[in-house]
Coordinates of C-alpha atoms and ligand atoms in Angstrom, one line a residue:
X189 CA 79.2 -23.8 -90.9
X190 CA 76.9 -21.7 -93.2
X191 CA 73.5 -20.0 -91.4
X192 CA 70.5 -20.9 -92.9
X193 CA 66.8 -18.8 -93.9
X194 CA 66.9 -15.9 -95.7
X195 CA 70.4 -15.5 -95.7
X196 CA 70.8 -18.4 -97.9
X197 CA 68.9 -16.2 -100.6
X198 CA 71.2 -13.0 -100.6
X199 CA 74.1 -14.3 -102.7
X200 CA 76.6 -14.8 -99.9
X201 CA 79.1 -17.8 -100.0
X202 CA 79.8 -20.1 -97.6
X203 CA 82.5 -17.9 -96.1
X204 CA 80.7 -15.2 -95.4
X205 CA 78.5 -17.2 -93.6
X206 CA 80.7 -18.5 -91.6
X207 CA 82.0 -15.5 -91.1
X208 CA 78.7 -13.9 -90.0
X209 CA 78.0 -16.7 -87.7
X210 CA 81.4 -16.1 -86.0
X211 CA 80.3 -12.3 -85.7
X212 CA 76.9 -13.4 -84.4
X213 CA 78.4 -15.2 -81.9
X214 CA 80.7 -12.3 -80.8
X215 CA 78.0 -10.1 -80.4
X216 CA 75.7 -12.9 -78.1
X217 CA 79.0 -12.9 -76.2
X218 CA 79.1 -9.3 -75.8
X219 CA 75.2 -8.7 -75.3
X220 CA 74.2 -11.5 -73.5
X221 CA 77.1 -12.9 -71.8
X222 CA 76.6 -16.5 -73.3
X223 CA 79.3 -17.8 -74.8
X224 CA 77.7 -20.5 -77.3
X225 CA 79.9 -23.8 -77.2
X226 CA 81.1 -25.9 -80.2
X227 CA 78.0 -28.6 -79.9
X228 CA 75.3 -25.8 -80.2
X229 CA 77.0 -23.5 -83.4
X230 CA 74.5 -25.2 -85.6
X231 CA 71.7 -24.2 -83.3
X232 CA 73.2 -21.1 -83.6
X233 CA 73.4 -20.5 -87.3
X234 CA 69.5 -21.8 -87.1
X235 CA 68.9 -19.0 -85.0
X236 CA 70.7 -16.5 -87.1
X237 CA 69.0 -18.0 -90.3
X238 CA 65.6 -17.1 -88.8
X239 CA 66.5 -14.0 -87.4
X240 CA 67.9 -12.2 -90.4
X241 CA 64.6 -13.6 -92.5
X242 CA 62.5 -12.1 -90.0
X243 CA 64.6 -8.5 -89.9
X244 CA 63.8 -8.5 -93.8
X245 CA 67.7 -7.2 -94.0
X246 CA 70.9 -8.8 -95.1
X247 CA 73.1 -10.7 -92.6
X248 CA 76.0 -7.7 -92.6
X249 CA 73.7 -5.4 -91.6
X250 CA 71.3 -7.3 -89.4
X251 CA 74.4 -7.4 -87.5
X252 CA 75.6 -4.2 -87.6
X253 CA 72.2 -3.6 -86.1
X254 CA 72.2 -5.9 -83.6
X255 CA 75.8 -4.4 -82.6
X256 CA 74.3 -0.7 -81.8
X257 CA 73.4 -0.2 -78.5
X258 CA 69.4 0.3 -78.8
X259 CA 68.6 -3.2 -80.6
X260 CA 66.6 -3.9 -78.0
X261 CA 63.5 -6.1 -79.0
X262 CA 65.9 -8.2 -80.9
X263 CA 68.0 -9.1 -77.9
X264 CA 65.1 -9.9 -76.2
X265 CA 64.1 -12.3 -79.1
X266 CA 67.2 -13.8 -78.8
X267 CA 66.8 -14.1 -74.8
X268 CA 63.7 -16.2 -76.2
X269 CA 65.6 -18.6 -78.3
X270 CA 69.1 -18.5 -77.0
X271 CA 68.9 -19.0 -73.2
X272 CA 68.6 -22.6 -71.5
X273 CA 66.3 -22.4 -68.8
X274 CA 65.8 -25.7 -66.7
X275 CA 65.1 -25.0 -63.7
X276 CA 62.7 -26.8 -60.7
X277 CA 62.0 -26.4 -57.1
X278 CA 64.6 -26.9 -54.4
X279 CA 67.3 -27.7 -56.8
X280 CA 69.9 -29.0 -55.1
X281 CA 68.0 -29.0 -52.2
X282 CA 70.9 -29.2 -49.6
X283 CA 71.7 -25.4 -50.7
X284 CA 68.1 -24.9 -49.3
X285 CA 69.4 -26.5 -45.7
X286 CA 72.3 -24.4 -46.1
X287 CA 70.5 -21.3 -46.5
X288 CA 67.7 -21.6 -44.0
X289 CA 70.6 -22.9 -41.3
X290 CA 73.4 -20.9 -41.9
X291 CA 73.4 -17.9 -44.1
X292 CA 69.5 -16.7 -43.0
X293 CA 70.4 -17.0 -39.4
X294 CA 73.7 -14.9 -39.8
X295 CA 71.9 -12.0 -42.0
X296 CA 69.5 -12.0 -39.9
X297 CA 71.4 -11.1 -36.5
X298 CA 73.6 -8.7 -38.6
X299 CA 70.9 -6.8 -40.0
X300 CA 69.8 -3.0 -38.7
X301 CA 66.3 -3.3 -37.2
X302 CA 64.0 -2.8 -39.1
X303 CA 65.7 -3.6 -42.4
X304 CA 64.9 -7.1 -44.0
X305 CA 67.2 -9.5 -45.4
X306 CA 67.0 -8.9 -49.1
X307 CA 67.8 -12.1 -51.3
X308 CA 68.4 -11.8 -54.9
X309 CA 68.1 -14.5 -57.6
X310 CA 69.7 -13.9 -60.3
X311 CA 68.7 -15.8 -63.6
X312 CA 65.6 -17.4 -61.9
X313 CA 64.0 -18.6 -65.6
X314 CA 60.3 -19.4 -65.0
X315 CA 59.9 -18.6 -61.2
X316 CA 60.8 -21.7 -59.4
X317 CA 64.1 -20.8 -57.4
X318 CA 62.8 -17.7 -56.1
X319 CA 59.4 -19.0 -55.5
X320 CA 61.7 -22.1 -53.7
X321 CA 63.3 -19.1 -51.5
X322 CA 60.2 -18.1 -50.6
X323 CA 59.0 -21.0 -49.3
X324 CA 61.9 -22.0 -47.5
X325 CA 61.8 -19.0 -45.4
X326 CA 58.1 -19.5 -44.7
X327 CA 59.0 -23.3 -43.7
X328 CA 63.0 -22.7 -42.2
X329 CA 63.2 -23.2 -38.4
X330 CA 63.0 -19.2 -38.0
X331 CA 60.1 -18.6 -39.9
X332 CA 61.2 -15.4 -41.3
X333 CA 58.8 -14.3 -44.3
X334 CA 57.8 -10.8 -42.8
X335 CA 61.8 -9.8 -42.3
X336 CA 62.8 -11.1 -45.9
X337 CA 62.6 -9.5 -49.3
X338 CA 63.0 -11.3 -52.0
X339 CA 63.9 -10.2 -56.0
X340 CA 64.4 -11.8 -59.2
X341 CA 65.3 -11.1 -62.5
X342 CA 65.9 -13.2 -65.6
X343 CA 66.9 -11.8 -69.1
X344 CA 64.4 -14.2 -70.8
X345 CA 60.8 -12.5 -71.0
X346 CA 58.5 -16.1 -72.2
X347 CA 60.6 -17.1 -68.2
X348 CA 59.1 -14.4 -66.8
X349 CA 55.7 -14.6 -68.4
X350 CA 55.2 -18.3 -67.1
X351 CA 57.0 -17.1 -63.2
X352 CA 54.0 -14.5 -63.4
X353 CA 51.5 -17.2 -64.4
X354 CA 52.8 -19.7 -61.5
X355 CA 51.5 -22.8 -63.1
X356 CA 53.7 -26.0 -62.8
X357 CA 53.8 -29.0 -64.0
X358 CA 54.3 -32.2 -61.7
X359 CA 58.0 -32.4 -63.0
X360 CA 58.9 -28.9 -62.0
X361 CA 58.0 -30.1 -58.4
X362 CA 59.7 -33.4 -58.3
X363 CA 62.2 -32.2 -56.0
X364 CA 59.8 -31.1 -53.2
X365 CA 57.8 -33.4 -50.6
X366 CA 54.3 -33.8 -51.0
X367 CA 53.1 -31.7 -47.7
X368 CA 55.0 -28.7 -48.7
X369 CA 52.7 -28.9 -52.3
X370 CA 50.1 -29.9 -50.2
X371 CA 50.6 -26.7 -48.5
X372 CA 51.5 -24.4 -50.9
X373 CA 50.0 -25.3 -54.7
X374 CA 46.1 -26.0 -55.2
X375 CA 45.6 -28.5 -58.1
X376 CA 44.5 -26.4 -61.1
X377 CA 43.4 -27.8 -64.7
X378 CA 45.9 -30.8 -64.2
X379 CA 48.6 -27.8 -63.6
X380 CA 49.6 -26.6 -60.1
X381 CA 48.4 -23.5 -59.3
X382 CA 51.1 -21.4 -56.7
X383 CA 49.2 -19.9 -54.0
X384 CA 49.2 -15.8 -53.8
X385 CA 51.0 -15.4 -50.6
X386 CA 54.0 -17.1 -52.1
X387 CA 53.7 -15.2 -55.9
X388 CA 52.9 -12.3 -54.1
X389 CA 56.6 -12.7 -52.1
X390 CA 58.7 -12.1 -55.3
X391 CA 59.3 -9.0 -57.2
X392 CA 60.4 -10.3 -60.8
X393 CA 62.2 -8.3 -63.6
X394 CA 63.5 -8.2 -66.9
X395 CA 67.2 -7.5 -66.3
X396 CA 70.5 -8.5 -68.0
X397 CA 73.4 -9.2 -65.9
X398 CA 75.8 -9.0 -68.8
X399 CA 75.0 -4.9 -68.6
X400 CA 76.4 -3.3 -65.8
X401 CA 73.8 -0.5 -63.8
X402 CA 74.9 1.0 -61.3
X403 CA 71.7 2.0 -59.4
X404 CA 70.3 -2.1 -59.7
X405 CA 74.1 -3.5 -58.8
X406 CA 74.6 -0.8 -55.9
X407 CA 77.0 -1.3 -53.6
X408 CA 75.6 -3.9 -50.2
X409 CA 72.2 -3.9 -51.8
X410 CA 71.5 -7.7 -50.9
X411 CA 72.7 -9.8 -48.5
X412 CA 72.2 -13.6 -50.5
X413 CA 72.3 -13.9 -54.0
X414 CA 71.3 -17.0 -55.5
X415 CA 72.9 -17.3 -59.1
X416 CA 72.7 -20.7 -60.2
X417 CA 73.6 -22.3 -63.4
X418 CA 73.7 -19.1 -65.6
X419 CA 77.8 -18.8 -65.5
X420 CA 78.4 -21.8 -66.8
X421 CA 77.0 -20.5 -69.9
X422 CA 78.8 -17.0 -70.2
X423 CA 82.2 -16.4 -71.8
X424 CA 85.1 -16.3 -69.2
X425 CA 85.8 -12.2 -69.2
X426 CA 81.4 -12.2 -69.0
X427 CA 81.3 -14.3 -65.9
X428 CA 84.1 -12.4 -64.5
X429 CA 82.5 -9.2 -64.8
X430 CA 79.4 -10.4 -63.6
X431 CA 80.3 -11.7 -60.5
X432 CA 82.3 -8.5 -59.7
X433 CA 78.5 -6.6 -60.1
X434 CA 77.4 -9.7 -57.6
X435 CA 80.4 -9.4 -55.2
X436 CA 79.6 -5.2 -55.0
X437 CA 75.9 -5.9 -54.5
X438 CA 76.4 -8.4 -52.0
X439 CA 76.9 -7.1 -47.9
X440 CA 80.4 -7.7 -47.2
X441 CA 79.5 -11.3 -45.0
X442 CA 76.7 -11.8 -47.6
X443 CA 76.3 -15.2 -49.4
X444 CA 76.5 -16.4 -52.6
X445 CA 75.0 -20.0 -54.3
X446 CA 76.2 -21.0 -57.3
X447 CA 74.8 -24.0 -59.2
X448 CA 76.9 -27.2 -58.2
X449 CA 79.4 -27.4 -61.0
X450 CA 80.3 -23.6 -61.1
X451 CA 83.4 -22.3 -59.0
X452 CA 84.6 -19.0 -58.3
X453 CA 87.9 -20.2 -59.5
X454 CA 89.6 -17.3 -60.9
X455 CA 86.8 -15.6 -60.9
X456 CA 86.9 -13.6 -58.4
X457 CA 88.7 -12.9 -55.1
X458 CA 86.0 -11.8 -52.7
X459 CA 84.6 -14.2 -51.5
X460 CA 85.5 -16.9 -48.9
X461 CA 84.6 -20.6 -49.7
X462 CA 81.5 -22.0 -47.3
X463 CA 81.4 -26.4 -47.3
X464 CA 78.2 -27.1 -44.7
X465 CA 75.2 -29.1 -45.8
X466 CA 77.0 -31.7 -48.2
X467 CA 77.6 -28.5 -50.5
X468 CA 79.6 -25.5 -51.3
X469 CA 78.6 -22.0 -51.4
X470 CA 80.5 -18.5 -50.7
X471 CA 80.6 -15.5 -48.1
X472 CA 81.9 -12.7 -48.9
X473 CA 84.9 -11.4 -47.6
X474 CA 84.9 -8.3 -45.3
X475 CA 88.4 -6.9 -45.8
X476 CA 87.9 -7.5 -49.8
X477 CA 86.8 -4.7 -52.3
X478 CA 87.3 -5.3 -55.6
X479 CA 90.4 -8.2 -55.0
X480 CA 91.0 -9.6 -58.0
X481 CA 91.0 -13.6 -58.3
X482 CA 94.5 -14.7 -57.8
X483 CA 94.6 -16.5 -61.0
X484 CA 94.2 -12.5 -63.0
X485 CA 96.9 -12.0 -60.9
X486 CA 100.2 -13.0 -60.8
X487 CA 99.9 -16.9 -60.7
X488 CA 97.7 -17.4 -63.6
X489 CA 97.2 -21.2 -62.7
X490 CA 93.1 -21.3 -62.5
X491 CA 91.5 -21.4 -66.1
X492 CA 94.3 -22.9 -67.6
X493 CA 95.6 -26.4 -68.6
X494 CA 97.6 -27.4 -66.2
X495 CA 100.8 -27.6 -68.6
X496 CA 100.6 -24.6 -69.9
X497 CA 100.1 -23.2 -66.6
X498 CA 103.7 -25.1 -65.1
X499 CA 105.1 -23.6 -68.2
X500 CA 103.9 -19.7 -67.9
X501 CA 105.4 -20.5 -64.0
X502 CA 108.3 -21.8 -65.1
X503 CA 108.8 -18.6 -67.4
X504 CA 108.7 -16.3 -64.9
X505 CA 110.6 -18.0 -62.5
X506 CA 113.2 -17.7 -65.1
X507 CA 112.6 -14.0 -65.6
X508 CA 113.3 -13.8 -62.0
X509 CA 116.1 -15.5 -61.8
X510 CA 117.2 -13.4 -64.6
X511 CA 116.7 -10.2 -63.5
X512 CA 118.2 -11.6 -60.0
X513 CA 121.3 -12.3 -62.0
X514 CA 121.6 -9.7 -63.7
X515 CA 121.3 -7.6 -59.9
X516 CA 124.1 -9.4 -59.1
X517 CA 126.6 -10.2 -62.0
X518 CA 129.9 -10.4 -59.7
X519 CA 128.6 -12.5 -57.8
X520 CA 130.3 -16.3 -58.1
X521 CA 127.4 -18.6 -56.6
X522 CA 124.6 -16.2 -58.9
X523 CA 125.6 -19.2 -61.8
X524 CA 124.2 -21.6 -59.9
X525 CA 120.5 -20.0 -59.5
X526 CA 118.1 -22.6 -59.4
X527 CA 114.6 -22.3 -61.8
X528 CA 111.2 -24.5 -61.6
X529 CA 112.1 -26.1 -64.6
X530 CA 115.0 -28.0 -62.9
X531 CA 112.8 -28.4 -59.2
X532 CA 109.8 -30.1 -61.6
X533 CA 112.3 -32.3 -63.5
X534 CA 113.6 -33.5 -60.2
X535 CA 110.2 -33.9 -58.4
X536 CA 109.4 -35.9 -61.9
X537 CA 112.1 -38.2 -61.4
X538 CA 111.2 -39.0 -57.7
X539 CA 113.9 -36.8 -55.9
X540 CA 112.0 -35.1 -53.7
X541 CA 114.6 -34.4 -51.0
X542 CA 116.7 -32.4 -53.9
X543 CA 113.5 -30.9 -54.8
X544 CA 113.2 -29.0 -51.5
X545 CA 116.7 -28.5 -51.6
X546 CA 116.5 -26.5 -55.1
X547 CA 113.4 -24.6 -53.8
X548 CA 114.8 -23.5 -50.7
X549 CA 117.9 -22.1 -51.9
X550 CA 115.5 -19.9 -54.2
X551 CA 115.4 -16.4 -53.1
X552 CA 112.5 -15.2 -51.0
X553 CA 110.5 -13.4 -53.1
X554 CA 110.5 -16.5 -55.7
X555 CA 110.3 -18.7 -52.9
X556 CA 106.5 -17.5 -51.9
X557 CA 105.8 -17.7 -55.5
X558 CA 102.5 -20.1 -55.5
X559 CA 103.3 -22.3 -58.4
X560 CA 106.5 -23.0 -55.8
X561 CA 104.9 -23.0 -53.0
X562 CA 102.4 -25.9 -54.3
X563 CA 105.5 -27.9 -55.3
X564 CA 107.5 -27.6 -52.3
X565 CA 103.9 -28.8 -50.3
X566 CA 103.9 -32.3 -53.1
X567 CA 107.2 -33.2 -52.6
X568 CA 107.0 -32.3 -48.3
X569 CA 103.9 -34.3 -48.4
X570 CA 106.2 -37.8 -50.4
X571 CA 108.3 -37.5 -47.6
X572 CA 105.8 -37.8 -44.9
X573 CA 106.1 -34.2 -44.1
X574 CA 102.6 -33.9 -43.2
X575 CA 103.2 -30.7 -40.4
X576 CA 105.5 -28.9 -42.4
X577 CA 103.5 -29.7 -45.9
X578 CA 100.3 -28.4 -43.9
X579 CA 102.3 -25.3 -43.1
X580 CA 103.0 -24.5 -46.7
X581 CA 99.7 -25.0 -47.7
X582 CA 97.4 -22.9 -44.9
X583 CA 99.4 -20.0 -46.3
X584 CA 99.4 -20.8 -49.9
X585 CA 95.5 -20.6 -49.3
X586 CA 95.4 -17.7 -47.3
X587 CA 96.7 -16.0 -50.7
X588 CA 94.5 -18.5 -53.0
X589 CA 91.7 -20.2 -51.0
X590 CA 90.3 -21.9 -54.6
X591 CA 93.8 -23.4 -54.5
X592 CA 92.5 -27.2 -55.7
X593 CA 95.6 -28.6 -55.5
X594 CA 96.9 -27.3 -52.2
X595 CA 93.2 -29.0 -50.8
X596 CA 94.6 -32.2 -52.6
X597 CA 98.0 -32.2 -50.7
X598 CA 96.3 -31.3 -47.6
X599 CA 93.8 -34.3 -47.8
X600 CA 97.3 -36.5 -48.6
X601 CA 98.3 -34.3 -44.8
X602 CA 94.9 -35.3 -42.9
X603 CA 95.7 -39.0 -43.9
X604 CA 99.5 -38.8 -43.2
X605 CA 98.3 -37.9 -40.3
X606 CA 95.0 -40.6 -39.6
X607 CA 92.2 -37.8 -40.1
X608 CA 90.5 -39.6 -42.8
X609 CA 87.5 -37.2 -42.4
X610 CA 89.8 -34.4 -42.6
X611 CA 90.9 -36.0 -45.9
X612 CA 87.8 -36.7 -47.3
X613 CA 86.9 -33.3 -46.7
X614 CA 89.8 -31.8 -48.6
X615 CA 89.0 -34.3 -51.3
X616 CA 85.8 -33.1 -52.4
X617 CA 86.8 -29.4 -52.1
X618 CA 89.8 -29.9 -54.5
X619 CA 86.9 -31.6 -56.5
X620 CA 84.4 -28.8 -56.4
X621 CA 86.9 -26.1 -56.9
X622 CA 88.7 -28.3 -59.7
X623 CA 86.1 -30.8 -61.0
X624 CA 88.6 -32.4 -63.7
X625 CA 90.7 -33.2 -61.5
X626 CA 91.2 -36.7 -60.9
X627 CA 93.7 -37.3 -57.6
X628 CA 91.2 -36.0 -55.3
X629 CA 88.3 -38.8 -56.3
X630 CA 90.8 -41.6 -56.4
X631 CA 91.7 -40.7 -52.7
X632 CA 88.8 -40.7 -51.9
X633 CA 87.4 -43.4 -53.5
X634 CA 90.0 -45.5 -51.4
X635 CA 89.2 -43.9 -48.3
X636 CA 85.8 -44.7 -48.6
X637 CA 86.8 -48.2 -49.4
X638 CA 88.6 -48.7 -46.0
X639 CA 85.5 -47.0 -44.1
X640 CA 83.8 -49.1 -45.5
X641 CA 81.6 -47.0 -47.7
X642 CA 80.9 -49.0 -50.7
X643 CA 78.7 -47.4 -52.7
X644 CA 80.9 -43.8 -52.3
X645 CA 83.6 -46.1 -52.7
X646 CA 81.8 -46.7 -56.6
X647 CA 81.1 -43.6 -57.1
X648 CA 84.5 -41.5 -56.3
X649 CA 86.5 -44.8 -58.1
X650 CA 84.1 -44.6 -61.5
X651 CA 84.2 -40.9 -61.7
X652 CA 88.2 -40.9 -61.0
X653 CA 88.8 -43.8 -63.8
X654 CA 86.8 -41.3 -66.2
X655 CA 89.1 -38.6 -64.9
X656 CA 92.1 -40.2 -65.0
X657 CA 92.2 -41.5 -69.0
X658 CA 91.5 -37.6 -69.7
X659 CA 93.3 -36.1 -67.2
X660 CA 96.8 -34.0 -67.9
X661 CA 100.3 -35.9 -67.6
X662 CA 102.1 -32.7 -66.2
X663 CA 99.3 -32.7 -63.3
X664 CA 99.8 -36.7 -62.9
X665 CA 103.6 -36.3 -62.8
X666 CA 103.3 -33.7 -60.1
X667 CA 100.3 -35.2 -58.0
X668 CA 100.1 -39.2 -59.0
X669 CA 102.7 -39.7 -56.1
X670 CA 105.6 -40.9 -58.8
X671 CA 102.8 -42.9 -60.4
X672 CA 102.5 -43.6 -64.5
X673 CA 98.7 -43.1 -65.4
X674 CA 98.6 -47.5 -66.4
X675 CA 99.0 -47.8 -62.5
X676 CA 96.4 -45.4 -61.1
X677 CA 94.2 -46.5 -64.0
X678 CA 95.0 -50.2 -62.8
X679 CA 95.0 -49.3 -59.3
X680 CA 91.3 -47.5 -59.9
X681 CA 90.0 -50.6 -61.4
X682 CA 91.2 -53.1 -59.0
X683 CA 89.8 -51.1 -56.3
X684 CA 86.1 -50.8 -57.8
X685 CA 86.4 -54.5 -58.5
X686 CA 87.3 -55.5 -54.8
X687 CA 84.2 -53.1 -54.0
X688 CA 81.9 -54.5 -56.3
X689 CA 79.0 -55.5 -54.8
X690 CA 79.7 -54.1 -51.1
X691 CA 76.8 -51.9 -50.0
Ligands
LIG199 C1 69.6 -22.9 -66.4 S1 68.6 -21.5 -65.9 C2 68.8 -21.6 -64.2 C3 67.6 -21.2 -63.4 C4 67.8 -21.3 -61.9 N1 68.7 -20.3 -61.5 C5 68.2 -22.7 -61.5 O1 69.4 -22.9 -61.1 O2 67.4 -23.6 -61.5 C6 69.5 -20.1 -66.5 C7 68.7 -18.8 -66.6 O3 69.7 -17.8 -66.7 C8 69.1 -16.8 -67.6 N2 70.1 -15.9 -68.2 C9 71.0 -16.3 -69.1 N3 71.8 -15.2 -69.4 C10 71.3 -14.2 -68.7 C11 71.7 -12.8 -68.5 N4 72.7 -12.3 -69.3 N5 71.0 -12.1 -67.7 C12 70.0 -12.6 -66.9 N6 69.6 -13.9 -67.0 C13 70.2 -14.7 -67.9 C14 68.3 -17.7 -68.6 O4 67.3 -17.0 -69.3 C15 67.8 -18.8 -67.8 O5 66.5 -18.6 -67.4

């Protein structure tokens, strides 16, 4: 991919081009946070084109500029052109619900009188989340405004020039009913003009949450952060860091919003996970400083493909086993030591009740090893183990509460058991915290479809055929319930045929 403008002029091959846009991309990571995907590199090497004509330099050391620390006005510039910034009011409104009955009311009786509830939004683009929060404590059954302070920064400054102007367009207040823009816009040269008690009710910012400071970030400074759909967008390692700065900002029994299709899967271990509302949100924990998300730890299962996680398991099962062996060379029986390897092959083939024979002669220590664990609760679960399956998985998510696939077996429980809400619910949390993961939506696509529930019936049944044609064999083998992927793709058509047409 060569970058384009000025750069084209200064003799430089293809190669180097590429080469420079790989580097670019490096540094927007490191900067910025934003990890540009595949689909937008030639945006990208647009961007870089322009950038380097406009330094007047050549790309190496436009670069090597844009590395050192004080490159300031140029980062900014690239805020400008890099960032995606949709955004309008009450998105995902039920987060608004969930805030005004849950977390507002639970700040508020925690907090020392006289100190308000400070909420933060973090990567609030042109104004309307925060202006959102503002409302919404102004229109919340506690009508809270004068015990609530509300902050928000955004790294993008053209964002922050239109939040300061509070004009909006009818789109950006499509969400909202018309009495509450009765109440709080005045029509304005075919804009909408934001009255000045609500602009007056944010303080806004330039700030980059990729860069840590530790006098903004400081420890219990807020009490709800609202950081939605900005993670998606940063590298892995960024996101990571950047929710640490949240988690140490945020009051221990603070919340947290993310957008909808962001998890603190191994992200972070803070934080507890909140369902109320129709959506998901966290609180953070109270005994947690600094916990690291299980999957940096030892199980390494979250952020990886599933295969490759059963295989890092399986290796250090073996190195367990090993070192086990090796503790005890005299002893006869050691030989036999059992490894994941032979548990999954087993559990592959259907013999479940040999499965939980080979994991229970494993020694303790391997035995609470989660990657076991979550095996031992599948194959309870196909033998209609549902209490002791249960069992294994409360305290496999005591240790890993973003732990998709011990939700999963645990919906399988609630219907072994005829809780089919308690399935459903498990369902769509193994779908939030895992949202390629196709078991959870064909369950509950058929639950739906005995409740009667057509049109979630559709809509859990088209979303886990999509799933299933993508989704991994090595997680099919060990959650399709002894199923090839033809069935459960047949099974997941026949099903949203028979529902067709059922309201
Ligand atoms: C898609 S918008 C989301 C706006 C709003 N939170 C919402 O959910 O509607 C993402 C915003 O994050 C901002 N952003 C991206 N990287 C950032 C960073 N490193 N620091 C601060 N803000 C950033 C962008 O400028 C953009 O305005």
């Amino acid at each position: 991919m060569a970058a384009r403008g000025a750069a084209d002029g200064d003799g430089m091959t293809g190669l180097e081009h590429s080469h420079e846009l790989t580097r670019f991309r490096a540094i927007v990571t490191q900067r910025l946070g934003l990890l540009v995907a595949e689909p937008r590199m030639a945006e990208l090497a647009d961007t870089l084109g322009r950038r380097i004509a406009a330094s007047g330099l050549s790309g190496a050391h436009y670069l090597d500029r844009l590395q050192a620390a004080a490159n300031r006005e140029e980062l900014r510039a690239l805020a400008r052109e890099l960032t995606v910034t949709e955004t309008y009011f009450f998105r995902n409104g039920e987060q608004f619900k969930a805030l005004a009955e849950v977390a507002l009311p639970a700040r508020l009786a925690a907090q020392p009188v006289g100190r308000p509830v400070r909420i933060l939004s973090a990567g609030c683009a042109s104004g309307e989340e925060p202006y959102s929060l503002a409302i919404a404590v102004r229109e919340g059954p506690l009508r809270c405004a004068e015990r609530v302070a509300i902050n928000a920064f955004d790294l993008n400054p053209a964002m922050l020039e239109k939040a300061a102007r509070a004009q909006y367009s009818q789109w950006a207040l499509r969400e909202m009913p018309d009495a509450l823009q009765a109440r709080w816009f005045e029509p304005a040269a075919g804009m909408m003009q934001l009255v000045d008690a609500i602009r007056g009710a944010v303080v806004f910012e330039e700030r980059n949450l990729a860069v840590e400071d530790e006098d903004f970030w400081q420890s219990g400074r807020f009490d709800i952060v609202f950081c939605r759909n900005m993670l998606m967008y940063f590298s892995p390692e960024q996101a990571q860091a950047a929710v640490a700065r949240l988690a140490r900002a945020l009051v221990p029994g603070g919340y947290l919003f993310l957008g909808h299709a962001e998890t603190l899967r191994g992200l972070s271990g803070e934080f507890h996970l909140c369902h109320t509302h129709d959506t998901f949100y966290y609180c953070r924990r109270q005994d947690a400083i600094g916990a690291v998300a299980p999957a940096a730890a030892a199980p390494a299962l979250d952020g990886l493909a599933w295969t490759e996680a059963i295989r890092r398991a399986s290796e250090r099962i073996d190195v367990l086993a090993q070192a086990s062996l090796a503790g005890r060379a005299a002893a006869p029986a050691a030989a036999a030591e059992p490894d994941l390897h032979g548990a999954l092959d087993l559990h592959n083939r259907g013999q479940f009740d040999r499965t939980l024979a080979h994991l229970g002669a494993l020694p303790p220590d391997q035995a609470r090893d989660p990657d076991v664990m979550l095996l031992k609760a599948v194959s309870l679960s196909q033998r209609g183990q549902w209490r002791h399956a249960e069992a294994v998985c409360a305290e496999l998510l005591e240790r890993d509460e973003l732990n998709a696939g011990a939700h999963y077996v645990l919906a399988l429980c609630h219907e072994g058991t005829g809780n089919a809400q308690g399935a459903l619910e498990h369902n769509q949390t193994a779908a939030y915290i895992d949202p390629g993961f196709a078991m959870p939506r064909l369950h509950m696509g058929l639950i739906a479809r005995r409740l009667g529930e057509g049109a979630r019936a559709r809509r859990e049944l088209g979303e886990a055929l999509t799933l299933l044609q993508r989704e991994d064999s090595s997680r099919l083998l060990l959650f399709g319930g002894g199923f090839p992927r033809e069935a459960l793709v047949a099974l997941c058509r026949a099903e949203l045929a028979a529902c067709a047409g059922t309201p």
